[in-house]
Short mmCIF file of N, CA, C and O in Angstrom, two decimals:
data_model
loop_
_atom_site.label_atom_id
_atom_site.label_comp_id
_atom_site.label_asym_id
_atom_site.label_seq_id
_atom_site.Cartn_x
_atom_site.Cartn_y
_atom_site.Cartn_z
N MET A 101 57.65 119.49 72.74
CA MET A 101 58.06 120.87 72.69
C MET A 101 59.42 120.74 73.70
O MET A 101 59.28 120.71 74.89
N GLY A 102 60.79 120.99 73.03
CA GLY A 102 61.56 120.87 73.74
C GLY A 102 62.48 122.45 73.65
O GLY A 102 61.89 123.40 73.11
N ILE A 103 63.57 122.67 74.07
CA ILE A 103 64.05 124.05 74.47
C ILE A 103 64.76 124.09 72.93
O ILE A 103 65.67 122.87 72.77
N SER A 104 64.69 125.24 71.87
CA SER A 104 65.81 124.93 71.06
C SER A 104 66.89 126.00 70.90
O SER A 104 67.32 126.31 72.13
N ILE A 105 67.61 125.57 70.33
CA ILE A 105 68.87 126.19 70.45
C ILE A 105 69.01 127.76 70.27
O ILE A 105 69.72 128.47 70.85
N TRP A 106 68.05 128.54 69.57
CA TRP A 106 68.05 129.62 69.59
C TRP A 106 67.18 130.27 71.28
O TRP A 106 67.75 131.30 71.44
N GLN A 107 66.64 129.27 71.83
CA GLN A 107 66.23 129.81 73.33
C GLN A 107 67.34 129.80 73.97
O GLN A 107 67.64 130.63 75.06
N LEU A 108 68.27 128.84 73.84
CA LEU A 108 69.65 128.69 74.77
C LEU A 108 70.34 129.71 74.76
O LEU A 108 71.11 130.12 75.23
N LEU A 109 70.43 130.32 73.21
CA LEU A 109 71.46 131.35 72.77
C LEU A 109 70.94 132.80 73.44
O LEU A 109 71.72 133.44 73.73
N ILE A 110 69.49 132.78 73.76
CA ILE A 110 69.08 134.03 74.07
C ILE A 110 69.33 133.93 75.54
O ILE A 110 69.39 135.37 76.28
N VAL A 111 68.93 133.04 76.15
CA VAL A 111 69.40 132.77 77.39
C VAL A 111 70.62 133.29 77.96
O VAL A 111 71.18 133.92 78.96
N LEU A 112 71.64 132.49 77.20
CA LEU A 112 73.17 132.60 77.33
C LEU A 112 73.43 134.17 77.22
O LEU A 112 74.28 134.93 77.87
N GLY A 113 72.81 134.97 75.97
CA GLY A 113 73.12 136.43 76.17
C GLY A 113 72.82 136.96 77.40
O GLY A 113 73.23 138.07 77.48
N ILE A 114 71.71 136.74 77.55
CA ILE A 114 71.19 137.52 78.92
C ILE A 114 72.02 137.15 79.92
O ILE A 114 72.25 138.47 80.64
N VAL A 115 72.58 136.49 80.34
CA VAL A 115 73.23 135.93 81.37
C VAL A 115 74.54 136.87 81.27
O VAL A 115 75.12 137.30 82.23
N ILE A 116 75.24 136.91 80.03
CA ILE A 116 76.82 137.28 80.10
C ILE A 116 76.24 138.95 80.06
O ILE A 116 76.98 139.56 80.56
N LEU A 117 75.17 139.26 79.71
CA LEU A 117 74.87 141.00 79.73
C LEU A 117 74.96 141.08 81.41
O LEU A 117 75.21 142.20 81.84
N LEU A 118 74.07 140.03 81.97
CA LEU A 118 73.96 140.51 83.44
C LEU A 118 74.91 140.30 84.35
O LEU A 118 75.61 141.24 85.40
N PHE A 119 75.84 139.34 83.99
CA PHE A 119 77.25 139.10 85.02
C PHE A 119 78.43 139.54 84.41
O PHE A 119 79.43 139.84 85.17
N GLY A 120 78.48 139.67 83.00
CA GLY A 120 79.62 139.91 82.46
C GLY A 120 80.73 138.44 82.07
O GLY A 120 80.39 137.64 83.20
N THR A 121 81.56 138.55 81.15
CA THR A 121 82.45 137.41 81.42
C THR A 121 83.34 137.43 82.08
O THR A 121 83.72 136.23 82.55
N LYS A 122 83.86 138.21 82.76
CA LYS A 122 84.65 138.11 83.92
C LYS A 122 84.44 137.36 85.22
O LYS A 122 85.09 136.45 85.68
N LYS A 123 83.35 137.80 85.49
CA LYS A 123 82.52 137.41 86.64
C LYS A 123 82.03 135.84 86.29
O LYS A 123 82.40 135.19 86.95
N LEU A 124 81.65 135.73 85.22
CA LEU A 124 81.33 134.17 84.80
C LEU A 124 82.90 133.45 84.90
O LEU A 124 82.50 132.27 85.20
N ARG A 125 83.91 133.81 84.19
CA ARG A 125 85.07 133.24 84.23
C ARG A 125 85.58 132.88 85.87
O ARG A 125 86.04 131.64 86.19
N ASN A 126 85.31 133.81 86.88
CA ASN A 126 85.70 133.62 88.17
C ASN A 126 84.87 132.39 88.73
O ASN A 126 85.20 131.60 89.54
N ILE A 127 83.40 132.35 88.37
CA ILE A 127 82.58 131.50 88.95
C ILE A 127 83.00 130.17 88.63
O ILE A 127 82.80 129.21 89.19
N GLY A 128 83.41 130.20 87.29
CA GLY A 128 83.83 128.90 86.64
C GLY A 128 85.11 128.39 87.11
O GLY A 128 84.96 127.06 87.61
N SER A 129 86.10 129.21 87.70
CA SER A 129 87.20 128.71 87.98
C SER A 129 87.00 128.35 89.23
O SER A 129 87.84 127.22 89.93
N ASP A 130 86.14 129.19 90.25
CA ASP A 130 85.81 128.71 91.91
C ASP A 130 85.12 127.43 91.70
O ASP A 130 85.51 126.57 92.82
N LEU A 131 84.20 127.18 90.76
CA LEU A 131 83.54 125.88 90.78
C LEU A 131 83.99 124.58 90.35
O LEU A 131 84.65 123.99 91.06
N GLY A 132 85.46 124.82 89.44
CA GLY A 132 86.18 123.85 89.24
C GLY A 132 87.23 123.55 90.40
O GLY A 132 87.60 122.47 90.51
N GLY A 133 87.85 124.51 91.37
CA GLY A 133 88.48 124.53 92.13
C GLY A 133 88.00 123.65 93.55
O GLY A 133 88.62 123.04 94.15
N ALA A 134 86.65 124.16 93.69
CA ALA A 134 86.07 123.20 94.52
C ALA A 134 85.72 121.65 94.33
O ALA A 134 85.85 120.88 95.22
N ILE A 135 85.33 121.41 93.05
CA ILE A 135 85.32 120.15 92.63
C ILE A 135 86.47 119.34 92.88
O ILE A 135 86.52 118.17 93.14
N ARG A 136 87.64 119.81 92.24
CA ARG A 136 89.13 119.42 92.35
C ARG A 136 89.50 119.24 94.09
O ARG A 136 89.72 118.33 94.30
N GLY A 137 89.01 119.98 94.72
CA GLY A 137 89.25 119.95 96.11
C GLY A 137 88.40 118.71 96.65
O GLY A 137 89.17 117.88 97.43
N PHE A 138 87.42 118.52 96.48
CA PHE A 138 86.32 117.63 96.79
C PHE A 138 86.98 116.23 96.39
O PHE A 138 87.21 115.49 97.33
N LYS A 139 87.62 116.32 94.90
CA LYS A 139 88.06 114.88 94.84
C LYS A 139 89.24 114.36 95.41
O LYS A 139 89.50 113.31 95.68
N LYS A 140 90.03 115.50 95.35
CA LYS A 140 91.17 115.25 96.46
C LYS A 140 90.87 114.92 97.77
O LYS A 140 91.77 113.67 98.05
N SER A 141 89.99 115.34 98.66
CA SER A 141 89.79 115.12 100.05
C SER A 141 89.19 113.60 99.63
O SER A 141 89.60 112.93 100.96
N MET A 142 88.50 113.19 99.10
CA MET A 142 87.67 111.93 98.91
C MET A 142 88.99 110.90 98.68
O MET A 142 88.81 109.78 99.07
N ASN A 143 89.89 111.04 97.49
CA ASN A 143 90.92 110.21 97.49
C ASN A 143 91.99 110.17 99.06
O ASN A 143 92.54 108.96 99.05
N ASP A 144 92.15 111.22 99.52
CA ASP A 144 93.09 111.43 100.49
C ASP A 144 92.29 110.61 101.82
O ASP A 144 92.98 109.59 102.33
N GLU A 145 91.08 110.51 101.92
CA GLU A 145 90.23 109.53 102.87
C GLU A 145 90.17 108.07 102.31
O GLU A 145 90.26 107.23 103.42
N ASP A 146 90.11 108.09 101.21
CA ASP A 146 90.40 106.63 100.69
C ASP A 146 91.78 105.87 101.35
O ASP A 146 91.77 104.74 101.75
N SER A 147 92.80 106.77 100.67
CA SER A 147 94.24 106.46 101.13
C SER A 147 94.46 106.10 102.98
O SER A 147 95.12 105.37 103.20
N LYS A 148 93.67 106.87 103.81
CA LYS A 148 93.93 106.96 105.29
C LYS A 148 93.33 105.90 105.67
O LYS A 148 93.84 104.97 106.39
N THR A 149 92.05 105.32 104.89
CA THR A 149 91.56 103.98 105.31
C THR A 149 92.34 102.85 105.24
O THR A 149 92.54 101.76 105.97
N GLU A 150 92.97 102.79 104.02
CA GLU A 150 93.87 101.91 103.50
C GLU A 150 94.79 101.52 104.46
O GLU A 150 95.06 100.36 104.34
N ASN A 151 95.29 103.00 104.61
CA ASN A 151 96.64 102.62 105.59
C ASN A 151 96.33 102.18 106.91
O ASN A 151 97.19 101.66 107.41
N GLN A 152 94.81 102.41 107.36
CA GLN A 152 94.71 102.11 108.84
C GLN A 152 94.47 100.69 108.76
O GLN A 152 94.85 100.01 109.72
N ASP A 153 94.00 100.17 107.42
CA ASP A 153 93.52 98.64 107.57
C ASP A 153 95.11 97.82 107.39
O ASP A 153 95.48 96.59 108.23
N SER A 154 96.12 98.41 106.62
CA SER A 154 97.38 97.89 106.68
C SER A 154 98.09 97.94 108.21
O SER A 154 98.82 96.82 108.57
N LEU A 155 97.92 98.73 108.49
CA LEU A 155 98.49 98.99 110.00
C LEU A 155 97.95 97.88 111.01
O LEU A 155 98.31 97.74 111.95
N GLU A 156 96.60 97.59 111.04
CA GLU A 156 96.20 96.67 111.87
C GLU A 156 96.79 95.54 112.04
O GLU A 156 96.96 94.57 112.99
N GLY A 157 97.50 94.98 111.05
CA GLY A 157 98.22 93.69 110.93
C GLY A 157 99.40 93.94 111.57
O GLY A 157 100.40 93.12 111.37
N ASN A 158 99.85 95.07 111.92
CA ASN A 158 101.21 95.25 112.56
C ASN A 158 101.11 95.55 114.18
O ASN A 158 101.81 96.41 114.82
N ASP A 159 100.13 94.76 114.41
CA ASP A 159 99.97 94.81 116.20
C ASP A 159 99.89 96.46 116.45
O ASP A 159 100.10 96.46 117.68
N GLY A 160 98.88 97.02 116.29
CA GLY A 160 98.70 98.20 116.41
C GLY A 160 99.60 99.56 116.56
O GLY A 160 99.70 100.56 116.90
N GLU A 161 101.22 99.00 116.03
CA GLU A 161 101.90 100.14 116.11
C GLU A 161 101.95 100.97 114.89
O GLU A 161 101.65 100.21 113.72
N GLN A 162 102.47 102.26 115.38
CA GLN A 162 102.02 103.03 113.88
C GLN A 162 103.80 103.39 113.72
O GLN A 162 104.54 103.31 114.46
N PRO A 163 104.38 103.34 112.43
CA PRO A 163 105.48 103.75 112.02
C PRO A 163 105.61 105.02 112.46
O PRO A 163 104.88 105.92 112.27
N GLN A 164 107.13 105.39 112.69
CA GLN A 164 107.54 106.65 112.63
C GLN A 164 107.75 107.23 111.61
O GLN A 164 107.97 106.74 110.35
N GLN A 165 107.02 108.69 111.60
CA GLN A 165 107.25 109.42 110.56
C GLN A 165 108.73 109.92 110.29
O GLN A 165 109.13 110.72 111.53
N GLN A 166 109.40 110.14 109.08
CA GLN A 166 110.71 110.61 109.04
C GLN A 166 110.67 112.14 108.78
O GLN A 166 109.52 112.34 107.91
N ALA A 167 111.13 113.15 109.23
CA ALA A 167 111.09 114.42 108.98
C ALA A 167 111.92 114.39 107.45
O ALA A 167 112.69 113.78 107.13
N ALA A 168 111.36 115.38 106.79
CA ALA A 168 112.00 115.50 105.52
C ALA A 168 113.25 116.10 105.77
O ALA A 168 113.52 117.15 106.23
N THR A 169 114.31 115.57 104.85
CA THR A 169 115.79 115.76 104.89
C THR A 169 115.97 117.22 104.23
O THR A 169 115.55 117.55 103.24
N GLU A 170 116.67 118.02 105.08
CA GLU A 170 117.18 119.18 104.02
C GLU A 170 118.28 119.34 103.25
O GLU A 170 119.07 118.51 103.97
N GLU A 171 118.32 119.85 102.42
CA GLU A 171 119.61 119.60 101.43
C GLU A 171 120.61 120.67 102.33
O GLU A 171 120.37 121.78 102.32
N LYS A 172 121.84 120.27 102.15
CA LYS A 172 122.93 121.03 102.80
C LYS A 172 123.45 121.98 101.62
O LYS A 172 123.44 121.24 100.35
N PRO A 173 123.67 123.24 101.72
CA PRO A 173 124.03 124.20 101.01
C PRO A 173 125.57 123.70 100.47
O PRO A 173 126.41 123.44 101.29
N ARG A 174 125.62 123.79 99.03
CA ARG A 174 127.15 123.38 98.43
C ARG A 174 127.98 124.62 98.62
O ARG A 174 127.48 125.92 98.44
N ASP A 175 129.17 124.13 98.91
CA ASP A 175 130.33 125.18 98.81
C ASP A 175 130.72 125.43 97.53
O ASP A 175 130.97 124.53 96.61
N LYS A 176 130.63 126.69 97.42
CA LYS A 176 131.14 127.59 95.82
C LYS A 176 132.54 128.02 96.01
O LYS A 176 132.42 128.93 96.67
N SER A 177 133.45 127.26 95.39
CA SER A 177 134.51 127.77 95.43
C SER A 177 134.65 128.90 94.18
O SER A 177 134.15 128.59 93.06
N PRO A 178 135.58 129.74 94.31
CA PRO A 178 135.63 130.89 93.12
C PRO A 178 136.79 130.01 92.37
O PRO A 178 137.43 129.56 92.40
N SER A 179 136.11 130.36 90.99
CA SER A 179 136.87 129.69 89.92
C SER A 179 138.50 130.73 89.78
O SER A 179 138.28 132.02 89.52
#
């Protein structure tokens, strides 16, 4: 005794009637964003541990971080 396709469609119809499609879309996008953020933080954590491992071979000295260079505005001469 499993769940048939008709039972799933009835449940889906009730959920759509209760919440509406706009709210379900928002819930889906929020859930997707949360999962995306979780994966990004996990990848960032992995890269931090790899960087710390490589720094240990550098006698404990940490490299200096360079500030992002700003582009100088270009002079526009009139034609």
